[in-house]
CSV table of N, CA and C in Angstrom, one decimal:
chain,number,residue,atom,x,y,z
A,1,MET,N,0.8,-1.2,0.0
A,1,MET,CA,0.0,0.0,0.0
A,1,MET,C,0.9,1.2,0.0
A,2,SER,N,0.7,2.1,-1.0
A,2,SER,CA,1.6,3.3,-1.1
A,2,SER,C,0.7,4.5,-0.7
A,3,THR,N,1.4,5.5,-0.2
A,3,THR,CA,0.8,6.7,0.1
A,3,THR,C,1.2,7.8,-0.8
A,4,LEU,N,0.5,8.9,-0.9
A,4,LEU,CA,0.8,10.0,-1.7
A,4,LEU,C,2.2,10.5,-1.4
A,5,GLN,N,2.6,10.5,-0.1
A,5,GLN,CA,3.9,11.0,0.4
A,5,GLN,C,5.0,10.1,-0.3
A,6,ASP,N,4.8,8.8,-0.3
A,6,ASP,CA,5.8,7.9,-0.9
A,6,ASP,C,6.0,8.2,-2.3
A,7,GLU,N,4.9,8.4,-3.1
A,7,GLU,CA,4.9,8.7,-4.5
A,7,GLU,C,5.6,10.0,-4.8
A,8,GLN,N,5.5,11.0,-3.9
A,8,GLN,CA,6.2,12.3,-4.1
A,8,GLN,C,7.7,12.2,-3.7
A,9,LEU,N,8.0,11.3,-2.8
A,9,LEU,CA,9.4,11.2,-2.4
A,9,LEU,C,10.3,10.3,-3.3
A,10,LEU,N,9.7,9.4,-4.0
A,10,LEU,CA,10.4,8.4,-4.7
A,10,LEU,C,10.4,8.8,-6.2
A,11,PRO,N,11.5,9.2,-6.8
A,11,PRO,CA,11.5,9.5,-8.2
A,11,PRO,C,11.5,8.3,-9.0
A,12,PRO,N,11.2,8.4,-10.3
A,12,PRO,CA,11.2,7.2,-11.2
A,12,PRO,C,12.5,6.4,-11.0
A,13,SER,N,12.4,5.1,-10.9
A,13,SER,CA,13.6,4.3,-10.6
A,13,SER,C,13.4,2.9,-11.3
A,14,LYS,N,14.6,2.3,-11.5
A,14,LYS,CA,14.6,1.0,-12.1
A,14,LYS,C,15.2,0.0,-11.1
A,15,VAL,N,14.6,-1.1,-11.0
A,15,VAL,CA,15.0,-2.2,-10.1
A,15,VAL,C,15.2,-3.5,-10.9
A,16,LEU,N,16.4,-4.0,-10.8
A,16,LEU,CA,16.7,-5.3,-11.5
A,16,LEU,C,16.6,-6.4,-10.5
A,17,VAL,N,15.8,-7.4,-10.8
A,17,VAL,CA,15.6,-8.6,-9.9
A,17,VAL,C,16.3,-9.7,-10.6
A,18,VAL,N,17.2,-10.3,-9.8
A,18,VAL,CA,18.1,-11.4,-10.4
A,18,VAL,C,17.9,-12.7,-9.5
A,19,ASP,N,17.3,-13.7,-10.1
A,19,ASP,CA,17.2,-15.0,-9.4
A,19,ASP,C,17.0,-16.1,-10.5
A,20,ASP,N,17.7,-17.2,-10.3
A,20,ASP,CA,17.6,-18.3,-11.2
A,20,ASP,C,16.3,-19.2,-11.0
A,21,ASN,N,15.6,-19.0,-9.9
A,21,ASN,CA,14.4,-19.7,-9.6
A,21,ASN,C,13.2,-18.9,-10.1
A,22,ALA,N,12.5,-19.5,-11.1
A,22,ALA,CA,11.4,-18.7,-11.7
A,22,ALA,C,10.3,-18.3,-10.7
A,23,GLN,N,10.0,-19.1,-9.7
A,23,GLN,CA,9.0,-18.7,-8.7
A,23,GLN,C,9.5,-17.6,-7.8
A,24,ASN,N,10.7,-17.6,-7.4
A,24,ASN,CA,11.3,-16.5,-6.6
A,24,ASN,C,11.3,-15.2,-7.4
A,25,LEU,N,11.7,-15.3,-8.7
A,25,LEU,CA,11.8,-14.2,-9.6
A,25,LEU,C,10.4,-13.5,-9.7
A,26,GLU,N,9.4,-14.4,-10.0
A,26,GLU,CA,8.0,-13.9,-10.1
A,26,GLU,C,7.5,-13.2,-8.8
A,27,LEU,N,7.8,-13.8,-7.7
A,27,LEU,CA,7.3,-13.3,-6.4
A,27,LEU,C,8.0,-11.9,-6.1
A,28,LEU,N,9.3,-11.8,-6.3
A,28,LEU,CA,10.0,-10.6,-6.1
A,28,LEU,C,9.5,-9.5,-7.0
A,29,MET,N,9.3,-9.8,-8.3
A,29,MET,CA,8.8,-8.9,-9.2
A,29,MET,C,7.4,-8.4,-8.9
A,30,ALA,N,6.5,-9.3,-8.4
A,30,ALA,CA,5.2,-8.9,-7.9
A,30,ALA,C,5.3,-7.9,-6.7
A,31,TYR,N,6.2,-8.2,-5.8
A,31,TYR,CA,6.4,-7.3,-4.7
A,31,TYR,C,6.8,-5.9,-5.2
A,32,MET,N,7.7,-5.9,-6.2
A,32,MET,CA,8.2,-4.6,-6.7
A,32,MET,C,7.1,-3.8,-7.4
A,33,GLU,N,6.0,-4.4,-7.9
A,33,GLU,CA,4.9,-3.7,-8.5
A,33,GLU,C,4.2,-2.8,-7.4
A,34,GLU,N,4.4,-3.1,-6.2
A,34,GLU,CA,3.8,-2.3,-5.1
A,34,GLU,C,4.5,-1.0,-4.8
A,35,VAL,N,5.7,-0.9,-5.4
A,35,VAL,CA,6.6,0.3,-5.1
A,35,VAL,C,6.3,1.3,-6.2
A,36,PRO,N,5.8,2.5,-5.8
A,36,PRO,CA,5.5,3.5,-6.7
A,36,PRO,C,6.7,4.0,-7.6
A,37,ASN,N,6.4,4.3,-8.8
A,37,ASN,CA,7.4,4.9,-9.7
A,37,ASN,C,8.6,3.9,-10.0
A,38,VAL,N,8.4,2.6,-9.9
A,38,VAL,CA,9.5,1.7,-10.1
A,38,VAL,C,9.2,0.9,-11.4
A,39,THR,N,10.2,0.8,-12.3
A,39,THR,CA,10.1,-0.1,-13.4
A,39,THR,C,11.0,-1.3,-13.0
A,40,THR,N,10.5,-2.5,-13.2
A,40,THR,CA,11.2,-3.7,-12.8
A,40,THR,C,11.7,-4.5,-14.0
A,41,LEU,N,13.0,-4.9,-13.9
A,41,LEU,CA,13.7,-5.7,-15.0
A,41,LEU,C,14.0,-7.0,-14.3
A,42,ALA,N,14.3,-8.0,-15.2
A,42,ALA,CA,14.6,-9.3,-14.6
A,42,ALA,C,15.8,-10.0,-15.3
A,43,ALA,N,16.5,-10.8,-14.6
A,43,ALA,CA,17.6,-11.6,-15.1
A,43,ALA,C,17.6,-12.9,-14.3
A,44,THR,N,18.1,-14.0,-15.0
A,44,THR,CA,18.0,-15.3,-14.3
A,44,THR,C,19.4,-15.8,-14.0
A,45,ASN,N,20.5,-15.1,-14.2
A,45,ASN,CA,21.8,-15.5,-13.7
A,45,ASN,C,22.7,-14.3,-13.7
A,46,GLY,N,23.9,-14.5,-13.1
A,46,GLY,CA,24.8,-13.3,-12.9
A,46,GLY,C,25.3,-12.7,-14.2
A,47,VAL,N,25.6,-13.5,-15.2
A,47,VAL,CA,26.1,-13.0,-16.5
A,47,VAL,C,25.0,-12.1,-17.1
A,48,GLU,N,23.8,-12.6,-17.2
A,48,GLU,CA,22.7,-11.8,-17.7
A,48,GLU,C,22.4,-10.6,-16.9
A,49,ALA,N,22.6,-10.6,-15.6
A,49,ALA,CA,22.5,-9.5,-14.8
A,49,ALA,C,23.5,-8.4,-15.1
A,50,MET,N,24.8,-8.8,-15.3
A,50,MET,CA,25.8,-7.8,-15.7
A,50,MET,C,25.5,-7.2,-17.1
A,51,GLU,N,25.0,-7.9,-18.0
A,51,GLU,CA,24.6,-7.4,-19.3
A,51,GLU,C,23.4,-6.4,-19.1
A,52,LYS,N,22.4,-6.7,-18.3
A,52,LYS,CA,21.3,-5.8,-18.1
A,52,LYS,C,21.7,-4.5,-17.4
A,53,ILE,N,22.7,-4.7,-16.4
A,53,ILE,CA,23.2,-3.5,-15.7
A,53,ILE,C,23.9,-2.6,-16.6
A,54,ALA,N,24.7,-3.1,-17.6
A,54,ALA,CA,25.4,-2.3,-18.5
A,54,ALA,C,24.4,-1.6,-19.5
A,55,SER,N,23.4,-2.3,-19.9
A,55,SER,CA,22.5,-1.7,-20.9
A,55,SER,C,21.3,-0.8,-20.3
A,56,GLU,N,20.8,-1.2,-19.1
A,56,GLU,CA,19.7,-0.6,-18.5
A,56,GLU,C,20.0,0.4,-17.4
A,57,ARG,N,21.1,0.3,-16.8
A,57,ARG,CA,21.5,1.2,-15.7
A,57,ARG,C,20.5,1.3,-14.6
A,58,PRO,N,20.2,0.1,-13.9
A,58,PRO,CA,19.2,0.2,-12.8
A,58,PRO,C,19.7,1.0,-11.6
A,59,ASP,N,18.8,1.4,-10.8
A,59,ASP,CA,19.1,2.1,-9.5
A,59,ASP,C,19.4,1.2,-8.4
A,60,LEU,N,18.8,0.0,-8.4
A,60,LEU,CA,18.9,-1.0,-7.3
A,60,LEU,C,18.8,-2.4,-7.9
A,61,ILE,N,19.5,-3.3,-7.3
A,61,ILE,CA,19.5,-4.7,-7.7
A,61,ILE,C,19.1,-5.6,-6.5
A,62,LEU,N,18.1,-6.4,-6.8
A,62,LEU,CA,17.7,-7.5,-5.8
A,62,LEU,C,18.4,-8.7,-6.3
A,63,LEU,N,19.4,-9.2,-5.6
A,63,LEU,CA,20.3,-10.2,-6.1
A,63,LEU,C,20.4,-11.5,-5.3
A,64,ASP,N,20.0,-12.6,-6.0
A,64,ASP,CA,20.1,-13.9,-5.4
A,64,ASP,C,21.6,-14.2,-5.3
A,65,VAL,N,22.0,-15.1,-4.4
A,65,VAL,CA,23.4,-15.4,-4.2
A,65,VAL,C,23.8,-16.6,-5.0
A,66,MET,N,23.1,-17.7,-4.8
A,66,MET,CA,23.4,-19.0,-5.4
A,66,MET,C,22.8,-19.1,-6.8
A,67,MET,N,23.6,-18.8,-7.9
A,67,MET,CA,23.1,-18.9,-9.3
A,67,MET,C,24.1,-19.5,-10.2
A,68,PRO,N,23.7,-20.0,-11.3
A,68,PRO,CA,24.6,-20.6,-12.3
A,68,PRO,C,25.4,-19.5,-13.0
A,69,LYS,N,26.5,-19.8,-13.6
A,69,LYS,CA,27.3,-19.0,-14.4
A,69,LYS,C,28.1,-18.0,-13.6
A,70,MET,N,27.5,-17.2,-12.7
A,70,MET,CA,28.2,-16.2,-11.8
A,70,MET,C,27.3,-16.0,-10.6
A,71,SER,N,28.0,-16.2,-9.4
A,71,SER,CA,27.2,-16.1,-8.1
A,71,SER,C,26.9,-14.6,-7.9
A,72,GLY,N,25.9,-14.4,-7.0
A,72,GLY,CA,25.6,-13.1,-6.6
A,72,GLY,C,26.7,-12.4,-5.9
A,73,PHE,N,27.5,-13.2,-5.1
A,73,PHE,CA,28.7,-12.6,-4.5
A,73,PHE,C,29.7,-12.0,-5.6
A,74,GLU,N,29.9,-12.7,-6.6
A,74,GLU,CA,30.8,-12.2,-7.7
A,74,GLU,C,30.2,-11.0,-8.4
A,75,VAL,N,28.9,-11.1,-8.7
A,75,VAL,CA,28.2,-9.9,-9.3
A,75,VAL,C,28.4,-8.7,-8.5
A,76,CYS,N,28.1,-8.8,-7.2
A,76,CYS,CA,28.3,-7.7,-6.3
A,76,CYS,C,29.7,-7.2,-6.2
A,77,ARG,N,30.7,-8.1,-6.1
A,77,ARG,CA,32.1,-7.7,-6.0
A,77,ARG,C,32.5,-6.9,-7.3
A,78,GLN,N,32.1,-7.4,-8.5
A,78,GLN,CA,32.4,-6.7,-9.7
A,78,GLN,C,31.8,-5.3,-9.7
A,79,LEU,N,30.5,-5.2,-9.3
A,79,LEU,CA,29.8,-3.9,-9.4
A,79,LEU,C,30.5,-2.9,-8.4
A,80,LYS,N,30.8,-3.4,-7.2
A,80,LYS,CA,31.3,-2.4,-6.2
A,80,LYS,C,32.8,-2.1,-6.5
A,81,SER,N,33.5,-2.8,-7.4
A,81,SER,CA,34.9,-2.5,-7.7
A,81,SER,C,35.0,-1.6,-8.9
A,82,ASP,N,33.9,-1.4,-9.6
A,82,ASP,CA,33.9,-0.6,-10.8
A,82,ASP,C,33.4,0.8,-10.5
A,83,PRO,N,34.1,1.9,-10.8
A,83,PRO,CA,33.7,3.2,-10.5
A,83,PRO,C,32.3,3.6,-11.1
A,84,GLU,N,32.1,3.0,-12.3
A,84,GLU,CA,30.8,3.3,-13.0
A,84,GLU,C,29.6,2.7,-12.3
A,85,THR,N,29.8,1.6,-11.5
A,85,THR,CA,28.6,0.9,-10.9
A,85,THR,C,28.7,0.8,-9.4
A,86,ARG,N,29.7,1.3,-8.8
A,86,ARG,CA,29.9,1.1,-7.3
A,86,ARG,C,28.8,1.8,-6.5
A,87,ASP,N,28.1,2.8,-7.0
A,87,ASP,CA,27.0,3.4,-6.3
A,87,ASP,C,25.7,2.8,-6.4
A,88,LEU,N,25.6,1.7,-7.3
A,88,LEU,CA,24.3,1.0,-7.4
A,88,LEU,C,24.0,0.4,-6.0
A,89,GLN,N,22.7,0.4,-5.7
A,89,GLN,CA,22.3,-0.2,-4.4
A,89,GLN,C,22.0,-1.7,-4.6
A,90,VAL,N,22.6,-2.5,-3.8
A,90,VAL,CA,22.4,-4.0,-3.9
A,90,VAL,C,21.8,-4.6,-2.6
A,91,ILE,N,20.7,-5.3,-2.8
A,91,ILE,CA,20.1,-6.1,-1.7
A,91,ILE,C,20.3,-7.5,-2.1
A,92,MET,N,21.1,-8.3,-1.3
A,92,MET,CA,21.2,-9.7,-1.6
A,92,MET,C,20.0,-10.4,-0.9
A,93,VAL,N,19.4,-11.3,-1.7
A,93,VAL,CA,18.2,-12.0,-1.2
A,93,VAL,C,18.6,-13.5,-1.4
A,94,THR,N,18.7,-14.2,-0.3
A,94,THR,CA,19.2,-15.6,-0.4
A,94,THR,C,18.6,-16.5,0.7
A,95,ALA,N,18.7,-17.8,0.4
A,95,ALA,CA,18.3,-18.8,1.4
A,95,ALA,C,19.4,-19.0,2.4
A,96,LEU,N,20.6,-18.6,2.0
A,96,LEU,CA,21.8,-18.7,2.9
A,96,LEU,C,21.6,-17.9,4.2
A,97,ASN,N,21.7,-18.5,5.4
A,97,ASN,CA,21.5,-17.7,6.6
A,97,ASN,C,22.5,-17.9,7.6
A,98,GLU,N,23.7,-18.4,7.3
A,98,GLU,CA,24.8,-18.5,8.3
A,98,GLU,C,25.5,-17.2,8.4
A,99,VAL,N,26.0,-17.0,9.6
A,99,VAL,CA,26.8,-15.7,9.8
A,99,VAL,C,27.9,-15.5,8.8
A,100,GLY,N,28.5,-16.5,8.4
A,100,GLY,CA,29.6,-16.4,7.4
A,100,GLY,C,29.1,-15.9,6.1
A,101,ASP,N,27.9,-16.3,5.7
A,101,ASP,CA,27.3,-15.8,4.4
A,101,ASP,C,27.0,-14.3,4.5
A,102,HIS,N,26.5,-13.9,5.6
A,102,HIS,CA,26.3,-12.5,5.8
A,102,HIS,C,27.6,-11.7,5.7
A,103,GLU,N,28.6,-12.2,6.4
A,103,GLU,CA,29.9,-11.6,6.4
A,103,GLU,C,30.5,-11.5,5.0
A,104,ARG,N,30.3,-12.6,4.2
A,104,ARG,CA,30.8,-12.6,2.8
A,104,ARG,C,30.1,-11.6,2.0
A,105,ALA,N,28.8,-11.5,2.2
A,105,ALA,CA,28.0,-10.5,1.5
A,105,ALA,C,28.5,-9.1,1.8
A,106,VAL,N,28.7,-8.8,3.0
A,106,VAL,CA,29.2,-7.5,3.4
A,106,VAL,C,30.6,-7.2,2.8
A,107,ASP,N,31.4,-8.2,2.8
A,107,ASP,CA,32.8,-8.1,2.2
A,107,ASP,C,32.7,-7.8,0.7
A,108,CYS,N,31.7,-8.3,0.1
A,108,CYS,CA,31.5,-8.1,-1.4
A,108,CYS,C,30.9,-6.7,-1.6
A,109,GLY,N,30.4,-6.0,-0.6
A,109,GLY,CA,29.9,-4.7,-0.8
A,109,GLY,C,28.4,-4.5,-0.8
A,110,THR,N,27.6,-5.5,-0.5
A,110,THR,CA,26.2,-5.4,-0.5
A,110,THR,C,25.7,-4.3,0.5
A,111,ASP,N,24.6,-3.7,0.1
A,111,ASP,CA,24.0,-2.6,0.9
A,111,ASP,C,23.1,-3.2,2.0
A,112,GLU,N,22.4,-4.3,1.6
A,112,GLU,CA,21.5,-5.0,2.5
A,112,GLU,C,21.5,-6.5,2.2
A,113,PHE,N,21.0,-7.3,3.2
A,113,PHE,CA,21.0,-8.7,3.1
A,113,PHE,C,19.7,-9.2,3.7
A,114,LEU,N,18.9,-9.9,2.8
A,114,LEU,CA,17.6,-10.4,3.3
A,114,LEU,C,17.6,-11.9,3.1
A,115,THR,N,17.1,-12.7,4.1
A,115,THR,CA,17.0,-14.1,4.0
A,115,THR,C,15.6,-14.5,3.5
A,116,LYS,N,15.6,-15.5,2.6
A,116,LYS,CA,14.4,-16.1,2.1
A,116,LYS,C,13.8,-17.0,3.2
A,117,PRO,N,12.5,-17.1,3.3
A,117,PRO,CA,11.5,-16.4,2.6
A,117,PRO,C,11.5,-14.9,3.0
A,118,VAL,N,11.4,-14.1,2.0
A,118,VAL,CA,11.4,-12.6,2.3
A,118,VAL,C,10.1,-12.1,2.8
A,119,ASN,N,10.2,-11.3,3.8
A,119,ASN,CA,9.0,-10.6,4.3
A,119,ASN,C,8.7,-9.4,3.3
A,120,ARG,N,7.5,-9.4,2.8
A,120,ARG,CA,7.1,-8.4,1.7
A,120,ARG,C,7.3,-7.0,2.3
A,121,VAL,N,6.8,-6.7,3.4
A,121,VAL,CA,6.8,-5.4,4.0
A,121,VAL,C,8.3,-4.9,4.2
A,122,GLU,N,9.1,-5.8,4.8
A,122,GLU,CA,10.5,-5.5,5.0
A,122,GLU,C,11.2,-5.2,3.7
A,123,LEU,N,11.0,-6.1,2.7
A,123,LEU,CA,11.6,-5.9,1.4
A,123,LEU,C,11.2,-4.5,0.8
A,124,ILE,N,10.0,-4.3,0.7
A,124,ILE,CA,9.5,-3.0,0.1
A,124,ILE,C,10.0,-1.8,0.9
A,125,THR,N,10.1,-1.9,2.2
A,125,THR,CA,10.6,-0.8,3.0
A,125,THR,C,12.1,-0.5,2.7
A,126,ARG,N,12.8,-1.6,2.6
A,126,ARG,CA,14.3,-1.4,2.4
A,126,ARG,C,14.5,-0.9,0.9
A,127,VAL,N,13.7,-1.4,0.0
A,127,VAL,CA,13.9,-0.9,-1.4
A,127,VAL,C,13.6,0.6,-1.5
A,128,LYS,N,12.5,1.0,-0.9
A,128,LYS,CA,12.2,2.4,-0.9
A,128,LYS,C,13.3,3.2,-0.2
A,129,SER,N,13.8,2.8,0.9
A,129,SER,CA,14.8,3.5,1.6
A,129,SER,C,16.1,3.6,0.8
A,130,LEU,N,16.5,2.5,0.2
A,130,LEU,CA,17.8,2.6,-0.6
A,130,LEU,C,17.6,3.4,-1.8
A,131,LEU,N,16.4,3.4,-2.4
A,131,LEU,CA,16.2,4.2,-3.6
A,131,LEU,C,16.2,5.7,-3.2
A,132,ARG,N,15.6,6.0,-2.1
A,132,ARG,CA,15.7,7.4,-1.6
A,132,ARG,C,17.1,7.8,-1.4
A,133,ILE,N,17.9,7.0,-0.8
A,133,ILE,CA,19.3,7.3,-0.5
A,133,ILE,C,20.0,7.5,-1.8
A,134,ARG,N,19.8,6.6,-2.8
A,134,ARG,CA,20.5,6.8,-4.1
A,134,ARG,C,20.1,8.1,-4.8
A,135,HIS,N,18.9,8.4,-4.8
A,135,HIS,CA,18.4,9.6,-5.4
A,135,HIS,C,18.9,10.9,-4.7
A,136,LEU,N,18.9,10.8,-3.4
A,136,LEU,CA,19.5,12.0,-2.6
A,136,LEU,C,21.0,12.2,-2.8
A,137,LYS,N,21.7,11.1,-2.9
A,137,LYS,CA,23.1,11.2,-3.3
A,137,LYS,C,23.3,11.8,-4.6
A,138,HIS,N,22.5,11.4,-5.6
A,138,HIS,CA,22.6,12.0,-6.9
A,138,HIS,C,22.3,13.5,-6.9
A,139,GLN,N,21.3,13.9,-6.1
A,139,GLN,CA,20.9,15.2,-6.0
A,139,GLN,C,22.0,16.1,-5.3
A,140,LEU,N,22.5,15.5,-4.3
A,140,LEU,CA,23.6,16.2,-3.6
A,140,LEU,C,24.8,16.4,-4.5
A,141,GLN,N,25.2,15.4,-5.3
A,141,GLN,CA,26.3,15.4,-6.2
A,141,GLN,C,26.1,16.5,-7.2
A,142,LYS,N,24.9,16.6,-7.7
A,142,LYS,CA,24.5,17.6,-8.8
A,142,LYS,C,24.7,19.0,-8.2
A,143,GLN,N,24.2,19.2,-6.9
A,143,GLN,CA,24.3,20.5,-6.3
A,143,GLN,C,25.7,20.9,-6.0
A,144,MET,N,26.5,19.9,-5.6
A,144,MET,CA,28.0,20.1,-5.4
A,144,MET,C,28.6,20.5,-6.8
A,145,ASP,N,28.3,19.8,-7.8
A,145,ASP,CA,28.9,20.1,-9.1
A,145,ASP,C,28.4,21.5,-9.6
A,146,ASP,N,27.2,21.8,-9.3
A,146,ASP,CA,26.7,23.2,-9.7
A,146,ASP,C,27.4,24.3,-8.9
A,147,LEU,N,27.6,24.0,-7.6
A,147,LEU,CA,28.4,25.0,-6.8
A,147,LEU,C,29.8,25.1,-7.3
A,148,ASN,N,30.5,24.0,-7.6
A,148,ASN,CA,31.8,24.1,-8.0
A,148,ASN,C,31.9,24.8,-9.4
A,149,GLY,N,30.9,24.6,-10.2
A,149,GLY,CA,30.8,25.2,-11.5
A,149,GLY,C,30.7,26.7,-11.4
A,150,ASN,N,29.8,27.1,-10.4
A,150,ASN,CA,29.6,28.6,-10.1
A,150,ASN,C,30.9,29.2,-9.6
A,151,ALA,N,31.6,28.5,-8.7
A,151,ALA,CA,32.8,29.0,-8.1
A,151,ALA,C,33.8,29.2,-9.2
A,152,ASP,N,33.9,28.2,-10.2
A,152,ASP,CA,34.8,28.3,-11.3
A,152,ASP,C,34.5,29.5,-12.2
A,153,ASP,N,33.2,29.7,-12.4
A,153,ASP,CA,32.7,30.8,-13.3
A,153,ASP,C,33.1,32.2,-12.7
A,154,LYS,N,33.1,32.3,-11.3
A,154,LYS,CA,33.4,33.5,-10.7
A,154,LYS,C,34.9,33.7,-10.4
A,155,GLY,N,35.7,32.7,-10.8
A,155,GLY,CA,37.1,32.8,-10.5
A,155,GLY,C,37.5,32.6,-9.1
A,156,LEU,N,36.6,31.9,-8.3
A,156,LEU,CA,36.9,31.7,-6.9
A,156,LEU,C,37.7,30.4,-6.7
A,157,ARG,N,37.8,29.6,-7.7
A,157,ARG,CA,38.6,28.3,-7.5
A,157,ARG,C,39.8,28.4,-8.4
A,158,SER,N,40.8,27.8,-7.9
A,158,SER,CA,42.1,27.8,-8.7
A,158,SER,C,42.3,26.5,-9.5
């Protein structure tokens, strides 16, 4: 259930859902339909995810860990090590629930970690929160760039 306030605070965004299990993919995509102003994309493995990230430039990725071709850990590691994609928000969604799995996810650079079965309200809340953070960071960077540009125009910077 979305409120008018949610819709005003959340700019148009793209979310990429990555899971090799068709039922999990369908469920997560259905949950994302409840988030206002979000376009949802899908991938079924890590290699396909990397291709979609390059072509579609999503704002947030819901990423399964255990997948064929390339694990979610490896996808996250590659994203966070590339200056072009390191600011993408990543939520790892997995059946793995050992402390070591959480530590490995954090080491890879994930922004959040949810264990399956995912609680719908928790997922939607975290997605909205991370999307707001991403858009606020972009807005702040634009304002800083504008300020630096104005300082350069006035000869205030060397």
